[in-house]
Amino acid sequence: MGALSDVETESEPEEAMTTHIRYTGDGAPDRGLSCGALVLEALRQHQHLTRPSQVDAHLGTAMSFKELLVQTVLAAEGWRLTGLGKGDTVALVSRNQHEAFPAVLGAMVAGLTVACAVPTATPSELRHALTLVQPRMVISEPDKLALSREAYPGAPHMVLRGDAPDGVMTFQELMRKGEAADPPPDPDTYEAADVGEDRTEHVGFVLFSSGTTGLPKGVRLRDTLNTLLIHNITAVMQPRDGEGVYMDVDQTLLISSPLCWVSGVWQTLRGIIFANTRVFCSTTDDVMVMSVIDKYKIDTWMAAPAVLVAFVSLYLSHYRERYDLSSLKTILVGGSPTSAEVQESVAKDLNVQVVQVYGATEAGFVFGPTSAEPAPYGSLGKLVPWVELRLVDPDTGDDIPASTKNKVGEARVRSPYLLHSYVNNPEETAKACDELGFYKTGDLVYEDDDGYFFFVDRIKEMMKFKNLQIAPAEIEMVLLQHPGIQEACVLGKSDPVVGDLPTAFVSRAFNEEGEALTEDDVKALVADKLSDYKQLRGGVIFLEKLPKTVTGKIARRELKEMLRALP
């Protein structure tokens, strides 16, 4: 990978402007295989391994690479004989369970598009998602079948396990259909469906945005996004020795992300391609995660910062003597920023590497660890291969040159990882990218003198107090340093004179510090760390827990409505 470059171009509009594009160079090339073909190739290579491909942490049951290969091929042939193929969409409404993976992988091999709805969605949210993608078949776990049928009666339904009511297919029936083909499919020679010469136009997955500013949008992800991405996230997922050399080890991944999250898709595919054992959960709580790490000797786990902070706090205060977490070597954090103090504290408390990564459903992988040297705490890492980046000054709209360091700008990215489009939403698709085809993340970041990038805040979430800009994330990172605070969200309470009054929503940690925490304690913490204009003049509001979106992020919109309703 080459050094960071700054390419200047002249735009065509009436007033030409200089465009500064950061680019670190090419990464691992696309091999020309569809995602389905790549999965089949990997499963065949690993089918003789004795370690399991996947383990259900709740049931304690395992599936070998050989079993996953056979079920994937039978499902693919079953999908074909059902009359579905390239251009058709099937929807998944399920938490992680054994049958969900071959059902989805088989659909990929058959050339289908898989739309992964959020299994915890409300009836109206699920109805919106399914109506948007118009699936030819809806695949549900048993507990979600009735909800799926009510939300979308206009298509056939399949249940992943157990008995099915009249008119509903089972996953076992799909595989039996595939097995009954003449000739029966051979797992060692079965070929993935041809998805077309231009795989950038084939949509492998549809995932749904968080919907923090409206109804969730269906994000259509290209087939090439997954195949290229898998070979270029090795820098994040593969352990290295003391000299920074990648180690060929048998990793055991804890998969707490469902397939409706882009992290769930990436981790599933990455685990298959690199022969990792994936230990998955259908539901998670802190104590269960501790138990799973201990029992299955997990070495890699991906978690959101708020989840991680609460997890460590509970572990240190109540469960240190009960569960052994020494097998854990790497924790990947993403979805929201993590302060340097929190990252360093977790790393020391658990004796692990805590690695921040930055990406988005629409933008793919953007920043991460790309060199032998560990990224400094608080950093998102460096620009990853294949990604072009513009930093755009949010006030002037001008590009920030690569030679200009430590200046905040909006991250705009262009890469093979970008979304194809939003489902049936050309207006939002057109607005997603700028005139040069760069996806507008809406995130403010800056690059330091060593080429590491740091998150500042979302453009839409910035506050102004007496015309001075305040980043809520900065205050939140300070709050999360307190051992008694489990979650924190800072919003601006509208004031007609000064603008925004920073207000903190806080949930207490389950420890002595949390029980003793007062509003004055929270305000004093901010007063000790930050400038006068960043103080919590709007007060502190304690909640038992902060509301979450369907993708597990803090539901800022819901908290804003709560704040507006207060006197």
PDB file of C-alpha atoms in Angstrom, residues 114-117 205-209 217-221 259-263 265-266 361 422-423:
ATOM      1  CA  VAL A 114     -31.274 -11.338   0.661  1.00  0.00           C
ATOM      2  CA  ALA A 115     -33.084  -8.566   2.547  1.00  0.00           C
ATOM      3  CA  CYS A 116     -32.359  -8.886   6.272  1.00  0.00           C
ATOM      4  CA  ALA A 117     -35.096  -7.242   8.305  1.00  0.00           C
ATOM      5  CA  PHE A 205     -27.905  -7.915   0.364  1.00  0.00           C
ATOM      6  CA  VAL A 206     -30.428  -5.299   1.391  1.00  0.00           C
ATOM      7  CA  LEU A 207     -29.957  -3.985   4.929  1.00  0.00           C
ATOM      8  CA  PHE A 208     -31.969  -1.292   6.637  1.00  0.00           C
ATOM      9  CA  SER A 209     -30.723   2.012   7.979  1.00  0.00           C
ATOM     10  CA  LYS A 217     -34.272   3.030   4.136  1.00  0.00           C
ATOM     11  CA  GLY A 218     -33.368  -0.207   2.357  1.00  0.00           C
ATOM     12  CA  VAL A 219     -29.649  -0.078   1.545  1.00  0.00           C
ATOM     13  CA  ARG A 220     -28.791  -2.182  -1.530  1.00  0.00           C
ATOM     14  CA  LEU A 221     -25.260  -3.622  -1.258  1.00  0.00           C
ATOM     15  CA  LEU A 259     -27.395 -10.660  10.008  1.00  0.00           C
ATOM     16  CA  CYS A 260     -29.530  -7.521   9.714  1.00  0.00           C
ATOM     17  CA  TRP A 261     -26.461  -5.493  10.753  1.00  0.00           C
ATOM     18  CA  VAL A 262     -23.637  -4.995   8.301  1.00  0.00           C
ATOM     19  CA  SER A 263     -21.176  -6.099  11.014  1.00  0.00           C
ATOM     20  CA  VAL A 265     -22.799 -10.002   7.523  1.00  0.00           C
ATOM     21  CA  TRP A 266     -19.097  -9.099   7.451  1.00  0.00           C
ATOM     22  CA  THR A 361     -23.825   0.357   5.898  1.00  0.00           C
ATOM     23  CA  TYR A 422     -31.649   2.828  -1.774  1.00  0.00           C
ATOM     24  CA  VAL A 423     -34.610   0.570  -2.551  1.00  0.00           C
TER      25      VAL A 423
END
